[in-house]
mmCIF file with all atom_site columns, C-alpha atoms in Angstrom:
data_model
loop_
_atom_site.group_PDB
_atom_site.id
_atom_site.type_symbol
_atom_site.label_atom_id
_atom_site.label_alt_id
_atom_site.label_comp_id
_atom_site.label_asym_id
_atom_site.label_entity_id
_atom_site.label_seq_id
_atom_site.pdbx_PDB_ins_code
_atom_site.Cartn_x
_atom_site.Cartn_y
_atom_site.Cartn_z
_atom_site.occupancy
_atom_site.B_iso_or_equiv
_atom_site.pdbx_formal_charge
_atom_site.auth_seq_id
_atom_site.auth_comp_id
_atom_site.auth_asym_id
_atom_site.auth_atom_id
_atom_site.pdbx_PDB_model_num
ATOM 1   C CA . MET Y 1 1   ? 16.330 -16.077 -30.072 1.00 0.00 ? 20  MET Y CA 1
ATOM 2   C CA . LYS Y 1 2   ? 16.027 -18.371 -32.705 1.00 0.00 ? 21  LYS Y CA 1
ATOM 3   C CA . PRO Y 1 3   ? 11.611 -18.745 -34.107 1.00 0.00 ? 22  PRO Y CA 1
ATOM 4   C CA . VAL Y 1 4   ? 10.663 -21.995 -33.191 1.00 0.00 ? 23  VAL Y CA 1
ATOM 5   C CA . VAL Y 1 5   ? 8.392  -23.831 -36.123 1.00 0.00 ? 24  VAL Y CA 1
ATOM 6   C CA . PHE Y 1 6   ? 6.819  -26.827 -35.074 1.00 0.00 ? 25  PHE Y CA 1
ATOM 7   C CA . ILE Y 1 7   ? 6.579  -29.405 -38.432 1.00 0.00 ? 26  ILE Y CA 1
ATOM 8   C CA . GLY Y 1 8   ? 3.534  -32.034 -38.542 1.00 0.00 ? 27  GLY Y CA 1
ATOM 9   C CA . ASP Y 1 9   ? 2.004  -32.503 -35.219 1.00 0.00 ? 28  ASP Y CA 1
ATOM 10  C CA . SER Y 1 10  ? 4.511  -32.307 -33.202 1.00 0.00 ? 29  SER Y CA 1
ATOM 11  C CA . LEU Y 1 11  ? 2.782  -29.117 -31.361 1.00 0.00 ? 30  LEU Y CA 1
ATOM 12  C CA . ASP Y 1 12  ? -0.282 -31.000 -31.344 1.00 0.00 ? 31  ASP Y CA 1
ATOM 13  C CA . ALA Y 1 13  ? 2.446  -33.690 -29.627 1.00 0.00 ? 32  ALA Y CA 1
ATOM 14  C CA . VAL Y 1 14  ? 4.080  -31.999 -27.359 1.00 0.00 ? 33  VAL Y CA 1
ATOM 15  C CA . ARG Y 1 15  ? 0.721  -30.033 -26.049 1.00 0.00 ? 34  ARG Y CA 1
ATOM 16  C CA . SER Y 1 16  ? -0.682 -33.590 -25.189 1.00 0.00 ? 35  SER Y CA 1
ATOM 17  C CA . PHE Y 1 17  ? 2.105  -34.452 -22.619 1.00 0.00 ? 36  PHE Y CA 1
ATOM 18  C CA . PRO Y 1 18  ? 1.620  -34.217 -18.829 1.00 0.00 ? 37  PRO Y CA 1
ATOM 19  C CA . ASP Y 1 19  ? 2.285  -30.442 -17.366 1.00 0.00 ? 38  ASP Y CA 1
ATOM 20  C CA . ARG Y 1 20  ? 5.770  -31.677 -15.965 1.00 0.00 ? 39  ARG Y CA 1
ATOM 21  C CA . ALA Y 1 21  ? 6.608  -33.411 -18.997 1.00 0.00 ? 40  ALA Y CA 1
ATOM 22  C CA . ARG Y 1 22  ? 5.651  -30.422 -21.189 1.00 0.00 ? 41  ARG Y CA 1
ATOM 23  C CA . ARG Y 1 23  ? 7.552  -27.755 -19.465 1.00 0.00 ? 42  ARG Y CA 1
ATOM 24  C CA . GLU Y 1 24  ? 10.434 -29.756 -19.670 1.00 0.00 ? 43  GLU Y CA 1
ATOM 25  C CA . VAL Y 1 25  ? 9.949  -29.623 -22.848 1.00 0.00 ? 44  VAL Y CA 1
ATOM 26  C CA . GLY Y 1 26  ? 9.749  -25.673 -23.103 1.00 0.00 ? 45  GLY Y CA 1
ATOM 27  C CA . PHE Y 1 27  ? 11.712 -25.173 -20.911 1.00 0.00 ? 46  PHE Y CA 1
ATOM 28  C CA . GLN Y 1 28  ? 15.256 -27.434 -22.830 1.00 0.00 ? 47  GLN Y CA 1
ATOM 29  C CA . ILE Y 1 29  ? 13.619 -25.939 -26.163 1.00 0.00 ? 48  ILE Y CA 1
ATOM 30  C CA . ASP Y 1 30  ? 13.493 -22.320 -24.597 1.00 0.00 ? 49  ASP Y CA 1
ATOM 31  C CA . ARG Y 1 31  ? 17.296 -23.065 -23.966 1.00 0.00 ? 50  ARG Y CA 1
ATOM 32  C CA . LEU Y 1 32  ? 18.077 -24.051 -27.232 1.00 0.00 ? 51  LEU Y CA 1
ATOM 33  C CA . GLN Y 1 33  ? 16.245 -20.573 -28.695 1.00 0.00 ? 52  GLN Y CA 1
ATOM 34  C CA . ARG Y 1 34  ? 19.287 -18.714 -26.110 1.00 0.00 ? 53  ARG Y CA 1
ATOM 35  C CA . GLY Y 1 35  ? 21.486 -20.964 -27.931 1.00 0.00 ? 54  GLY Y CA 1
ATOM 36  C CA . ARG Y 1 36  ? 22.268 -23.448 -25.757 1.00 0.00 ? 55  ARG Y CA 1
ATOM 37  C CA . ASP Y 1 37  ? 21.674 -27.501 -25.733 1.00 0.00 ? 56  ASP Y CA 1
ATOM 38  C CA . PRO Y 1 38  ? 19.603 -29.414 -23.955 1.00 0.00 ? 57  PRO Y CA 1
ATOM 39  C CA . ASP Y 1 39  ? 20.020 -30.379 -20.694 1.00 0.00 ? 58  ASP Y CA 1
ATOM 40  C CA . ASP Y 1 40  ? 19.619 -34.234 -21.732 1.00 0.00 ? 59  ASP Y CA 1
ATOM 41  C CA . TRP Y 1 41  ? 20.774 -34.637 -25.491 1.00 0.00 ? 60  TRP Y CA 1
ATOM 42  C CA . LYS Y 1 42  ? 22.143 -36.917 -27.386 1.00 0.00 ? 61  LYS Y CA 1
ATOM 43  C CA . PRO Y 1 43  ? 22.250 -37.119 -31.201 1.00 0.00 ? 62  PRO Y CA 1
ATOM 44  C CA . MET Y 1 44  ? 20.021 -38.354 -33.907 1.00 0.00 ? 63  MET Y CA 1
ATOM 45  C CA . LYS Y 1 45  ? 22.612 -39.102 -36.869 1.00 0.00 ? 64  LYS Y CA 1
ATOM 46  C CA . THR Y 1 46  ? 20.254 -41.971 -38.676 1.00 0.00 ? 65  THR Y CA 1
ATOM 47  C CA . ILE Y 1 47  ? 17.624 -39.182 -39.328 1.00 0.00 ? 66  ILE Y CA 1
ATOM 48  C CA . GLY Y 1 48  ? 20.168 -36.411 -40.431 1.00 0.00 ? 67  GLY Y CA 1
ATOM 49  C CA . PRO Y 1 49  ? 22.902 -34.454 -40.183 1.00 0.00 ? 68  PRO Y CA 1
ATOM 50  C CA . GLY Y 1 50  ? 22.263 -32.172 -36.798 1.00 0.00 ? 69  GLY Y CA 1
ATOM 51  C CA . VAL Y 1 51  ? 19.328 -33.810 -35.955 1.00 0.00 ? 70  VAL Y CA 1
ATOM 52  C CA . ARG Y 1 52  ? 19.590 -34.140 -32.224 1.00 0.00 ? 71  ARG Y CA 1
ATOM 53  C CA . GLU Y 1 53  ? 16.481 -35.709 -29.329 1.00 0.00 ? 72  GLU Y CA 1
ATOM 54  C CA . ILE Y 1 54  ? 16.117 -34.384 -27.014 1.00 0.00 ? 73  ILE Y CA 1
ATOM 55  C CA . ARG Y 1 55  ? 15.346 -36.701 -23.366 1.00 0.00 ? 74  ARG Y CA 1
ATOM 56  C CA . VAL Y 1 56  ? 13.139 -35.916 -20.891 1.00 0.00 ? 75  VAL Y CA 1
ATOM 57  C CA . ARG Y 1 57  ? 12.154 -38.010 -18.288 1.00 0.00 ? 76  ARG Y CA 1
ATOM 58  C CA . ASP Y 1 58  ? 8.753  -37.801 -15.857 1.00 0.00 ? 77  ASP Y CA 1
ATOM 59  C CA . ALA Y 1 59  ? 6.962  -40.065 -13.205 1.00 0.00 ? 78  ALA Y CA 1
ATOM 60  C CA . SER Y 1 60  ? 4.657  -40.880 -16.089 1.00 0.00 ? 79  SER Y CA 1
ATOM 61  C CA . GLY Y 1 61  ? 7.153  -41.758 -18.882 1.00 0.00 ? 80  GLY Y CA 1
ATOM 62  C CA . ALA Y 1 62  ? 9.438  -40.994 -21.117 1.00 0.00 ? 81  ALA Y CA 1
ATOM 63  C CA . TYR Y 1 63  ? 9.261  -38.314 -23.502 1.00 0.00 ? 82  TYR Y CA 1
ATOM 64  C CA . ARG Y 1 64  ? 11.061 -37.699 -26.832 1.00 0.00 ? 83  ARG Y CA 1
ATOM 65  C CA . ALA Y 1 65  ? 11.074 -34.427 -28.906 1.00 0.00 ? 84  ALA Y CA 1
ATOM 66  C CA . ILE Y 1 66  ? 13.705 -34.573 -32.442 1.00 0.00 ? 85  ILE Y CA 1
ATOM 67  C CA . TYR Y 1 67  ? 14.985 -31.748 -33.554 1.00 0.00 ? 86  TYR Y CA 1
ATOM 68  C CA . ILE Y 1 68  ? 17.235 -29.388 -35.819 1.00 0.00 ? 87  ILE Y CA 1
ATOM 69  C CA . ALA Y 1 69  ? 18.479 -25.893 -34.929 1.00 0.00 ? 88  ALA Y CA 1
ATOM 70  C CA . THR Y 1 70  ? 20.990 -25.918 -37.365 1.00 0.00 ? 89  THR Y CA 1
ATOM 71  C CA . LEU Y 1 71  ? 19.507 -25.617 -40.502 1.00 0.00 ? 90  LEU Y CA 1
ATOM 72  C CA . GLY Y 1 72  ? 18.834 -21.673 -41.604 1.00 0.00 ? 91  GLY Y CA 1
ATOM 73  C CA . ASP Y 1 73  ? 17.433 -18.449 -38.584 1.00 0.00 ? 92  ASP Y CA 1
ATOM 74  C CA . ALA Y 1 74  ? 15.103 -20.832 -36.832 1.00 0.00 ? 93  ALA Y CA 1
ATOM 75  C CA . ILE Y 1 75  ? 14.310 -23.957 -34.716 1.00 0.00 ? 94  ILE Y CA 1
ATOM 76  C CA . TYR Y 1 76  ? 12.529 -26.778 -36.262 1.00 0.00 ? 95  TYR Y CA 1
ATOM 77  C CA . VAL Y 1 77  ? 10.718 -30.021 -34.150 1.00 0.00 ? 96  VAL Y CA 1
ATOM 78  C CA . LEU Y 1 78  ? 10.541 -32.960 -36.226 1.00 0.00 ? 97  LEU Y CA 1
ATOM 79  C CA . HIS Y 1 79  ? 8.084  -34.998 -34.257 1.00 0.00 ? 98  HIS Y CA 1
ATOM 80  C CA . ALA Y 1 80  ? 7.612  -35.217 -30.225 1.00 0.00 ? 99  ALA Y CA 1
ATOM 81  C CA . PHE Y 1 81  ? 6.622  -38.488 -28.947 1.00 0.00 ? 100 PHE Y CA 1
ATOM 82  C CA . ARG Y 1 82  ? 6.202  -40.346 -25.498 1.00 0.00 ? 101 ARG Y CA 1
ATOM 83  C CA . LYS Y 1 83  ? 8.451  -43.358 -25.671 1.00 0.00 ? 102 LYS Y CA 1
ATOM 84  C CA . THR Y 1 84  ? 7.627  -46.931 -24.315 1.00 0.00 ? 103 THR Y CA 1
ATOM 85  C CA . ALA Y 1 85  ? 10.528 -49.298 -25.119 1.00 0.00 ? 104 ALA Y CA 1
ATOM 86  C CA . GLN Y 1 86  ? 13.711 -49.084 -24.532 1.00 0.00 ? 105 GLN Y CA 1
ATOM 87  C CA . ALA Y 1 87  ? 14.144 -48.818 -28.159 1.00 0.00 ? 106 ALA Y CA 1
ATOM 88  C CA . THR Y 1 88  ? 12.395 -45.569 -30.240 1.00 0.00 ? 107 THR Y CA 1
ATOM 89  C CA . PRO Y 1 89  ? 10.244 -47.121 -32.289 1.00 0.00 ? 108 PRO Y CA 1
ATOM 90  C CA . LYS Y 1 90  ? 11.110 -47.018 -36.323 1.00 0.00 ? 109 LYS Y CA 1
ATOM 91  C CA . ARG Y 1 91  ? 7.878  -45.889 -36.748 1.00 0.00 ? 110 ARG Y CA 1
ATOM 92  C CA . ASN Y 1 92  ? 8.487  -42.425 -34.476 1.00 0.00 ? 111 ASN Y CA 1
ATOM 93  C CA . LEU Y 1 93  ? 12.376 -42.252 -36.721 1.00 0.00 ? 112 LEU Y CA 1
ATOM 94  C CA . ASP Y 1 94  ? 10.747 -42.135 -40.106 1.00 0.00 ? 113 ASP Y CA 1
ATOM 95  C CA . LEU Y 1 95  ? 8.293  -40.114 -39.487 1.00 0.00 ? 114 LEU Y CA 1
ATOM 96  C CA . ALA Y 1 96  ? 11.397 -37.364 -38.169 1.00 0.00 ? 115 ALA Y CA 1
ATOM 97  C CA . SER Y 1 97  ? 13.448 -38.663 -40.035 1.00 0.00 ? 116 SER Y CA 1
ATOM 98  C CA . ALA Y 1 98  ? 10.458 -37.620 -43.506 1.00 0.00 ? 117 ALA Y CA 1
ATOM 99  C CA . ARG Y 1 99  ? 9.264  -34.356 -41.610 1.00 0.00 ? 118 ARG Y CA 1
ATOM 100 C CA . PHE Y 1 100 ? 13.770 -33.624 -41.987 1.00 0.00 ? 119 PHE Y CA 1
ATOM 101 C CA . ARG Y 1 101 ? 13.589 -34.835 -45.876 1.00 0.00 ? 120 ARG Y CA 1
ATOM 102 C CA . ASP Y 1 102 ? 10.918 -32.622 -46.592 1.00 0.00 ? 121 ASP Y CA 1
ATOM 103 C CA . LEU Y 1 103 ? 12.201 -29.877 -44.927 1.00 0.00 ? 122 LEU Y CA 1
ATOM 104 C CA . MET Y 1 104 ? 15.717 -30.524 -46.894 1.00 0.00 ? 123 MET Y CA 1
ATOM 105 C CA . ARG Y 1 105 ? 13.676 -30.212 -49.612 1.00 0.00 ? 124 ARG Y CA 1
ATOM 106 C CA . ARG Y 1 106 ? 11.732 -26.943 -49.182 1.00 0.00 ? 125 ARG Y CA 1
ATOM 107 C CA . ASP Y 1 107 ? 15.306 -25.528 -48.196 1.00 0.00 ? 126 ASP Y CA 1
ATOM 108 C CA . ARG Y 1 108 ? 17.315 -25.676 -50.785 1.00 0.00 ? 127 ARG Y CA 1
ATOM 109 C CA . ARG Y 1 109 ? 14.205 -23.924 -53.309 1.00 0.00 ? 128 ARG Y CA 1
#
């Protein structure tokens, strides 16, 4: 089973989700650890190759966790947030991109 590494404040962000959304994100990450795809995901090619987004809908809103599972022997959760608009806000994409670039620099060492 692959370990999960939460980058920056992504673990705190997931913990701040409402109970149902938090449990669902945890369940989807567990699927990743077991080598399966999440139930609802999409590629995030604008952030980097292999980066994906877990998509969770709840009565209180939409929640996202951006991750990469193809780098090394771990799953890296780059960013997690509540989605409040149709399009993903640029600040969320920029933060996930910056964390991805930092992770890639560290991985090359």
